[in-house]
Structure formats: C-alpha cells, structure tokens
C-alpha cells in the first residue's frame, strides 16, 4: 500500500475534523502525523492513518474518510458497512481480492483472525511450522483468482486462507454490498474438507 504523508496544514485540518469524533482528543497537530492511501475498491474514500508520537510507544488509528466524515476501523464490520451503504463501494474482478484482503485485515470475526494468503512467505506464523509443513504450504499454494457472477451480482474468489486456526483452500462469495461468505473446500495440508467429505463447512455472512 502506498502511503502519502500530509503536510502540517492538511494534518491540522484533518485533526480538527477528527476532533469532533470520540477519538479525536487522542491527537494533536504538533505531535501527530497524518498519512493517506488510496483504496481501488472505493469511490471518493481514502484510508487515513493518524499516528500520535507523543506517547511511548507511538500509536496509530485508521479511518475510512472522504475528508469530511470519518469512520474508525475498530475491528468490527460496522465502519466498512457504513461506507458501503453510502454507495462508495465499487467492486470489480480486478479489485475484489484487494477488498477481501482489506476486510480481513481490519475486521475480527467470530472465528478469530482470517488471513488471505497471497504469498506463503508473508504468513506471520510460518516459522512456527515444521520444515515439511512449510514446504507443503508453498507447494500447494494457489494464486488468488476471482470471477463475476452476473446471475446474482456477486463475485467468487478462490483463495488460500488461514481461517479459525486452519489452513484452507476456500471459495469466498462477495456480495455487491461488500458482505462476505466463506465456503471451506479443502484443507491446505490435507486431502479432506473440514466436514470429512471434501466439501467443507460454510460460514454465515460477515
């Protein structure tokens, strides 16, 4: 993700506006930095990161923002759903995987953390696995693919996931409003699906 640092004037304006939210008091224009990044699946919405360097260690909060409204990414799906309800979500076959990756990075589900595995070498827990497991993961890893389903206006994403403590090959159905459902097809390090029949479990909408 390409972050762009805002100058002092723009940072002060942003902090003044964020100051009207419950989390705004945590930042000061003299001790904080603002950076923004574009998200390919949103229209008119940027990812804003405010970092407070007055504390040790420093801390950051991320927001979705159009420059006027600010939605704190607090680990729940609510902020992402609110932005989608505004009509700002613009999913395509080219960016839907980026959206899924973004969603899982910023939302903690009932199943816990979920990682979209694009590169096995970036798995945070790879070193904790045996050498044989590491080799198997890299050998069986598949590139993320996506397709648009015109009949029901959804996207299908085929990907490897770290899901509920398990490595899976899964199908994700992404609704036009950003809702995600996961179908577990097969264990990444085994031949059977999680239900023992190769079909895997199905989660509810996220």
PDB file of C-alpha atoms in Angstrom:
ATOM      1  CA  UNK A   1       0.000   0.000   0.000  1.00  0.00           C
ATOM      2  CA  UNK A   2       1.371   3.407  -0.976  1.00  0.00           C
ATOM      3  CA  UNK A   3       1.057   5.887   1.876  1.00  0.00           C
ATOM      4  CA  UNK A   4       1.291   9.633   1.290  1.00  0.00           C
ATOM      5  CA  UNK A   5       2.261  11.895   4.181  1.00  0.00           C
ATOM      6  CA  UNK A   6       0.155  15.033   4.531  1.00  0.00           C
ATOM      7  CA  UNK A   7       1.811  18.370   5.256  1.00  0.00           C
ATOM      8  CA  UNK A   8       1.350  20.188   8.563  1.00  0.00           C
ATOM      9  CA  UNK A   9      -1.503  22.353   7.294  1.00  0.00           C
ATOM     10  CA  UNK A  10      -3.505  19.421   5.937  1.00  0.00           C
ATOM     11  CA  UNK A  11      -2.737  17.368   9.036  1.00  0.00           C
ATOM     12  CA  UNK A  12      -4.042  20.156  11.284  1.00  0.00           C
ATOM     13  CA  UNK A  13      -7.265  20.370   9.256  1.00  0.00           C
ATOM     14  CA  UNK A  14      -7.789  16.619   9.460  1.00  0.00           C
ATOM     15  CA  UNK A  15      -7.137  16.505  13.204  1.00  0.00           C
ATOM     16  CA  UNK A  16      -9.525  19.409  13.759  1.00  0.00           C
ATOM     17  CA  UNK A  17     -12.269  17.492  11.951  1.00  0.00           C
ATOM     18  CA  UNK A  18     -11.452  14.208  13.671  1.00  0.00           C
ATOM     19  CA  UNK A  19     -11.545  16.119  16.952  1.00  0.00           C
ATOM     20  CA  UNK A  20     -15.319  16.183  16.626  1.00  0.00           C
ATOM     21  CA  UNK A  21     -15.376  12.374  16.954  1.00  0.00           C
ATOM     22  CA  UNK A  22     -14.964  10.426  20.233  1.00  0.00           C
ATOM     23  CA  UNK A  23     -11.365   9.530  19.312  1.00  0.00           C
ATOM     24  CA  UNK A  24     -10.298  12.992  18.198  1.00  0.00           C
ATOM     25  CA  UNK A  25      -8.886  14.052  21.573  1.00  0.00           C
ATOM     26  CA  UNK A  26      -6.100  11.491  21.186  1.00  0.00           C
ATOM     27  CA  UNK A  27      -4.310  13.564  18.547  1.00  0.00           C
ATOM     28  CA  UNK A  28      -2.617  16.958  18.365  1.00  0.00           C
ATOM     29  CA  UNK A  29      -1.348  18.664  15.226  1.00  0.00           C
ATOM     30  CA  UNK A  30       2.020  19.305  16.912  1.00  0.00           C
ATOM     31  CA  UNK A  31       2.723  15.698  17.886  1.00  0.00           C
ATOM     32  CA  UNK A  32       0.789  13.694  15.312  1.00  0.00           C
ATOM     33  CA  UNK A  33       1.234  12.698  11.688  1.00  0.00           C
ATOM     34  CA  UNK A  34      -1.424  12.007   9.057  1.00  0.00           C
ATOM     35  CA  UNK A  35      -0.940   9.719   6.079  1.00  0.00           C
ATOM     36  CA  UNK A  36      -3.428   8.617   3.439  1.00  0.00           C
ATOM     37  CA  UNK A  37      -3.634   5.775   0.935  1.00  0.00           C
ATOM     38  CA  UNK A  38      -5.955   5.165  -1.989  1.00  0.00           C
ATOM     39  CA  UNK A  39      -8.151   2.068  -1.995  1.00  0.00           C
ATOM     40  CA  UNK A  40      -9.001   0.775  -5.501  1.00  0.00           C
ATOM     41  CA  UNK A  41     -12.435  -0.556  -4.485  1.00  0.00           C
ATOM     42  CA  UNK A  42     -13.806   2.738  -3.123  1.00  0.00           C
ATOM     43  CA  UNK A  43     -15.031   5.875  -4.866  1.00  0.00           C
ATOM     44  CA  UNK A  44     -14.149   9.082  -3.020  1.00  0.00           C
ATOM     45  CA  UNK A  45     -12.979   7.270   0.118  1.00  0.00           C
ATOM     46  CA  UNK A  46      -9.399   7.183   1.377  1.00  0.00           C
ATOM     47  CA  UNK A  47      -7.700   5.202   4.112  1.00  0.00           C
ATOM     48  CA  UNK A  48      -6.469   7.700   6.716  1.00  0.00           C
ATOM     49  CA  UNK A  49      -3.919   6.849   9.390  1.00  0.00           C
ATOM     50  CA  UNK A  50      -3.279   9.171  12.325  1.00  0.00           C
ATOM     51  CA  UNK A  51      -0.172   8.487  14.409  1.00  0.00           C
ATOM     52  CA  UNK A  52       0.485  10.058  17.803  1.00  0.00           C
ATOM     53  CA  UNK A  53       4.216  10.339  18.544  1.00  0.00           C
ATOM     54  CA  UNK A  54       3.754  11.971  21.954  1.00  0.00           C
ATOM     55  CA  UNK A  55       3.376   8.573  23.614  1.00  0.00           C
ATOM     56  CA  UNK A  56       5.856   5.744  24.074  1.00  0.00           C
ATOM     57  CA  UNK A  57       5.335   3.672  22.136  1.00  0.00           C
ATOM     58  CA  UNK A  58       3.561   5.717  19.478  1.00  0.00           C
ATOM     59  CA  UNK A  59       0.147   4.502  18.378  1.00  0.00           C
ATOM     60  CA  UNK A  60      -1.982   4.791  15.261  1.00  0.00           C
ATOM     61  CA  UNK A  61      -5.669   4.692  14.391  1.00  0.00           C
ATOM     62  CA  UNK A  62      -7.017   4.021  10.900  1.00  0.00           C
ATOM     63  CA  UNK A  63     -10.129   5.652   9.459  1.00  0.00           C
ATOM     64  CA  UNK A  64     -12.095   5.468   6.234  1.00  0.00           C
ATOM     65  CA  UNK A  65     -12.782   9.042   5.187  1.00  0.00           C
ATOM     66  CA  UNK A  66     -13.996  11.293   2.406  1.00  0.00           C
ATOM     67  CA  UNK A  67     -12.279  14.244   4.095  1.00  0.00           C
ATOM     68  CA  UNK A  68     -15.406  15.242   5.994  1.00  0.00           C
ATOM     69  CA  UNK A  69     -16.773  12.070   7.576  1.00  0.00           C
ATOM     70  CA  UNK A  70     -14.510   9.692   9.499  1.00  0.00           C
ATOM     71  CA  UNK A  71     -15.189   6.013  10.190  1.00  0.00           C
ATOM     72  CA  UNK A  72     -12.819   4.489  12.734  1.00  0.00           C
ATOM     73  CA  UNK A  73     -11.729   0.975  11.789  1.00  0.00           C
ATOM     74  CA  UNK A  74     -12.316  -0.580  15.200  1.00  0.00           C
ATOM     75  CA  UNK A  75     -12.200  -4.284  14.342  1.00  0.00           C
ATOM     76  CA  UNK A  76     -15.939  -4.574  13.688  1.00  0.00           C
ATOM     77  CA  UNK A  77     -17.557  -4.698  10.224  1.00  0.00           C
ATOM     78  CA  UNK A  78     -19.690  -1.630  11.046  1.00  0.00           C
ATOM     79  CA  UNK A  79     -17.449   1.111   9.578  1.00  0.00           C
ATOM     80  CA  UNK A  80     -16.948  -0.803   6.325  1.00  0.00           C
ATOM     81  CA  UNK A  81     -20.689  -1.481   6.090  1.00  0.00           C
ATOM     82  CA  UNK A  82     -21.482   2.210   6.638  1.00  0.00           C
ATOM     83  CA  UNK A  83     -19.165   3.255   3.816  1.00  0.00           C
ATOM     84  CA  UNK A  84     -20.722   0.634   1.525  1.00  0.00           C
ATOM     85  CA  UNK A  85     -24.212   1.903   2.421  1.00  0.00           C
ATOM     86  CA  UNK A  86     -23.166   5.311   1.113  1.00  0.00           C
ATOM     87  CA  UNK A  87     -22.651   3.777  -2.325  1.00  0.00           C
ATOM     88  CA  UNK A  88     -18.881   4.235  -2.249  1.00  0.00           C
ATOM     89  CA  UNK A  89     -18.039   0.559  -2.842  1.00  0.00           C
ATOM     90  CA  UNK A  90     -17.063  -0.205  -6.437  1.00  0.00           C
ATOM     91  CA  UNK A  91     -16.110  -3.875  -6.779  1.00  0.00           C
ATOM     92  CA  UNK A  92     -14.661  -5.360  -9.961  1.00  0.00           C
ATOM     93  CA  UNK A  93     -12.938  -8.630 -10.830  1.00  0.00           C
ATOM     94  CA  UNK A  94      -9.617  -6.779 -10.612  1.00  0.00           C
ATOM     95  CA  UNK A  95     -10.088  -5.281  -7.145  1.00  0.00           C
ATOM     96  CA  UNK A  96     -12.388  -7.696  -5.282  1.00  0.00           C
ATOM     97  CA  UNK A  97      -9.441  -9.691  -3.884  1.00  0.00           C
ATOM     98  CA  UNK A  98      -7.936  -6.431  -2.596  1.00  0.00           C
ATOM     99  CA  UNK A  99     -11.247  -5.714  -0.863  1.00  0.00           C
ATOM    100  CA  UNK A 100     -11.342  -9.164   0.758  1.00  0.00           C
ATOM    101  CA  UNK A 101      -7.757  -8.728   1.959  1.00  0.00           C
ATOM    102  CA  UNK A 102      -8.587  -5.278   3.362  1.00  0.00           C
ATOM    103  CA  UNK A 103     -11.741  -6.562   5.076  1.00  0.00           C
ATOM    104  CA  UNK A 104      -9.969  -9.423   6.838  1.00  0.00           C
ATOM    105  CA  UNK A 105      -7.082  -7.178   7.919  1.00  0.00           C
ATOM    106  CA  UNK A 106      -9.457  -4.740   9.603  1.00  0.00           C
ATOM    107  CA  UNK A 107     -12.283  -6.959  10.879  1.00  0.00           C
ATOM    108  CA  UNK A 108     -12.026  -9.570  13.617  1.00  0.00           C
ATOM    109  CA  UNK A 109     -14.670 -12.245  13.021  1.00  0.00           C
ATOM    110  CA  UNK A 110     -16.271 -14.681  15.464  1.00  0.00           C
ATOM    111  CA  UNK A 111     -13.837 -17.282  14.145  1.00  0.00           C
ATOM    112  CA  UNK A 112     -10.889 -15.018  15.017  1.00  0.00           C
ATOM    113  CA  UNK A 113      -8.305 -13.643  12.628  1.00  0.00           C
ATOM    114  CA  UNK A 114      -8.565 -14.593   8.958  1.00  0.00           C
ATOM    115  CA  UNK A 115      -5.687 -14.107   6.533  1.00  0.00           C
ATOM    116  CA  UNK A 116      -5.918 -14.119   2.751  1.00  0.00           C
ATOM    117  CA  UNK A 117      -2.729 -15.920   1.730  1.00  0.00           C
ATOM    118  CA  UNK A 118      -1.259 -14.250  -1.324  1.00  0.00           C
ATOM    119  CA  UNK A 119       2.345 -15.137  -0.522  1.00  0.00           C
ATOM    120  CA  UNK A 120       3.049 -18.005   1.920  1.00  0.00           C
ATOM    121  CA  UNK A 121       6.349 -16.363   2.891  1.00  0.00           C
ATOM    122  CA  UNK A 122       4.408 -13.493   4.495  1.00  0.00           C
ATOM    123  CA  UNK A 123       2.442 -15.720   6.897  1.00  0.00           C
ATOM    124  CA  UNK A 124       3.169 -14.350  10.392  1.00  0.00           C
ATOM    125  CA  UNK A 125       3.391 -17.827  11.930  1.00  0.00           C
ATOM    126  CA  UNK A 126       5.303 -19.588   9.115  1.00  0.00           C
ATOM    127  CA  UNK A 127       8.428 -20.031  11.247  1.00  0.00           C
ATOM    128  CA  UNK A 128       6.424 -21.928  13.880  1.00  0.00           C
ATOM    129  CA  UNK A 129       5.631 -24.713  11.395  1.00  0.00           C
ATOM    130  CA  UNK A 130       7.885 -27.660  10.694  1.00  0.00           C
ATOM    131  CA  UNK A 131      10.104 -27.518   7.621  1.00  0.00           C
ATOM    132  CA  UNK A 132       7.958 -30.197   5.964  1.00  0.00           C
ATOM    133  CA  UNK A 133       4.785 -28.162   6.600  1.00  0.00           C
ATOM    134  CA  UNK A 134       6.421 -25.031   5.186  1.00  0.00           C
ATOM    135  CA  UNK A 135       7.406 -26.921   2.050  1.00  0.00           C
ATOM    136  CA  UNK A 136       3.889 -28.367   1.659  1.00  0.00           C
ATOM    137  CA  UNK A 137       2.234 -24.955   2.063  1.00  0.00           C
ATOM    138  CA  UNK A 138       4.441 -23.401  -0.603  1.00  0.00           C
ATOM    139  CA  UNK A 139       3.990 -26.390  -2.916  1.00  0.00           C
ATOM    140  CA  UNK A 140       0.189 -26.469  -2.608  1.00  0.00           C
ATOM    141  CA  UNK A 141      -0.364 -22.717  -2.581  1.00  0.00           C
ATOM    142  CA  UNK A 142      -2.529 -21.371  -5.431  1.00  0.00           C
ATOM    143  CA  UNK A 143      -2.774 -17.829  -6.726  1.00  0.00           C
ATOM    144  CA  UNK A 144      -5.899 -15.885  -5.810  1.00  0.00           C
ATOM    145  CA  UNK A 145      -8.460 -15.818  -8.631  1.00  0.00           C
ATOM    146  CA  UNK A 146     -11.784 -14.007  -8.917  1.00  0.00           C
ATOM    147  CA  UNK A 147     -14.809 -14.045 -11.206  1.00  0.00           C
ATOM    148  CA  UNK A 148     -18.023 -12.044 -11.508  1.00  0.00           C
ATOM    149  CA  UNK A 149     -21.340 -13.916 -11.323  1.00  0.00           C
ATOM    150  CA  UNK A 150     -23.791 -11.970 -13.437  1.00  0.00           C
ATOM    151  CA  UNK A 151     -26.813 -14.065 -12.404  1.00  0.00           C
ATOM    152  CA  UNK A 152     -26.772 -12.929  -8.772  1.00  0.00           C
ATOM    153  CA  UNK A 153     -24.432  -9.905  -8.973  1.00  0.00           C
ATOM    154  CA  UNK A 154     -21.766 -11.463  -6.748  1.00  0.00           C
ATOM    155  CA  UNK A 155     -18.064 -12.216  -7.021  1.00  0.00           C
ATOM    156  CA  UNK A 156     -16.415 -15.579  -6.391  1.00  0.00           C
ATOM    157  CA  UNK A 157     -12.876 -15.519  -5.042  1.00  0.00           C
ATOM    158  CA  UNK A 158     -10.801 -18.701  -4.924  1.00  0.00           C
ATOM    159  CA  UNK A 159      -8.023 -18.369  -2.367  1.00  0.00           C
ATOM    160  CA  UNK A 160      -5.927 -19.980   0.315  1.00  0.00           C
ATOM    161  CA  UNK A 161      -6.896 -18.809   3.804  1.00  0.00           C
ATOM    162  CA  UNK A 162      -5.768 -19.020   7.374  1.00  0.00           C
ATOM    163  CA  UNK A 163      -9.210 -19.497   8.927  1.00  0.00           C
ATOM    164  CA  UNK A 164     -10.114 -20.392  12.521  1.00  0.00           C
ATOM    165  CA  UNK A 165      -6.626 -21.751  13.132  1.00  0.00           C
ATOM    166  CA  UNK A 166      -6.686 -23.875   9.967  1.00  0.00           C
ATOM    167  CA  UNK A 167      -5.083 -23.504   6.546  1.00  0.00           C
ATOM    168  CA  UNK A 168      -7.720 -23.915   3.849  1.00  0.00           C
ATOM    169  CA  UNK A 169      -8.392 -23.674   0.155  1.00  0.00           C
ATOM    170  CA  UNK A 170     -11.677 -21.788   0.107  1.00  0.00           C
ATOM    171  CA  UNK A 171     -14.310 -20.129  -2.018  1.00  0.00           C
ATOM    172  CA  UNK A 172     -15.437 -16.687  -0.916  1.00  0.00           C
ATOM    173  CA  UNK A 173     -18.671 -15.167  -2.179  1.00  0.00           C
ATOM    174  CA  UNK A 174     -18.602 -11.373  -2.094  1.00  0.00           C
ATOM    175  CA  UNK A 175     -21.925  -9.549  -2.341  1.00  0.00           C
ATOM    176  CA  UNK A 176     -22.291  -6.239  -4.163  1.00  0.00           C
ATOM    177  CA  UNK A 177     -22.708  -4.509  -0.782  1.00  0.00           C
ATOM    178  CA  UNK A 178     -19.429  -5.965   0.493  1.00  0.00           C
ATOM    179  CA  UNK A 179     -20.777  -8.869   2.558  1.00  0.00           C
ATOM    180  CA  UNK A 180     -18.545 -11.956   2.503  1.00  0.00           C
ATOM    181  CA  UNK A 181     -19.343 -15.651   2.921  1.00  0.00           C
ATOM    182  CA  UNK A 182     -16.682 -18.358   3.107  1.00  0.00           C
ATOM    183  CA  UNK A 183     -17.077 -21.963   1.954  1.00  0.00           C
ATOM    184  CA  UNK A 184     -14.243 -24.257   3.074  1.00  0.00           C
ATOM    185  CA  UNK A 185     -13.471 -26.703   0.309  1.00  0.00           C
ATOM    186  CA  UNK A 186     -10.281 -28.435   1.400  1.00  0.00           C
ATOM    187  CA  UNK A 187      -7.529 -28.418   3.952  1.00  0.00           C
ATOM    188  CA  UNK A 188      -4.366 -26.911   2.504  1.00  0.00           C
ATOM    189  CA  UNK A 189      -2.266 -29.584   4.220  1.00  0.00           C
ATOM    190  CA  UNK A 190      -4.679 -32.491   3.697  1.00  0.00           C
ATOM    191  CA  UNK A 191      -6.955 -34.183   1.189  1.00  0.00           C
ATOM    192  CA  UNK A 192     -10.263 -33.817   3.033  1.00  0.00           C
ATOM    193  CA  UNK A 193     -12.549 -30.846   3.631  1.00  0.00           C
ATOM    194  CA  UNK A 194     -13.381 -29.889   7.199  1.00  0.00           C
ATOM    195  CA  UNK A 195     -16.573 -31.948   7.189  1.00  0.00           C
ATOM    196  CA  UNK A 196     -14.586 -35.047   6.252  1.00  0.00           C
ATOM    197  CA  UNK A 197     -16.195 -35.288   2.812  1.00  0.00           C
ATOM    198  CA  UNK A 198     -14.132 -32.748   0.929  1.00  0.00           C
ATOM    199  CA  UNK A 199     -16.935 -30.185   0.927  1.00  0.00           C
ATOM    200  CA  UNK A 200     -16.009 -28.155   3.987  1.00  0.00           C
ATOM    201  CA  UNK A 201     -18.062 -26.014   6.330  1.00  0.00           C
ATOM    202  CA  UNK A 202     -19.916 -22.876   5.342  1.00  0.00           C
ATOM    203  CA  UNK A 203     -19.831 -19.703   7.397  1.00  0.00           C
ATOM    204  CA  UNK A 204     -22.518 -17.067   7.699  1.00  0.00           C
ATOM    205  CA  UNK A 205     -22.312 -13.647   6.147  1.00  0.00           C
ATOM    206  CA  UNK A 206     -19.608 -11.359   7.520  1.00  0.00           C
TER     207      UNK A 206
END
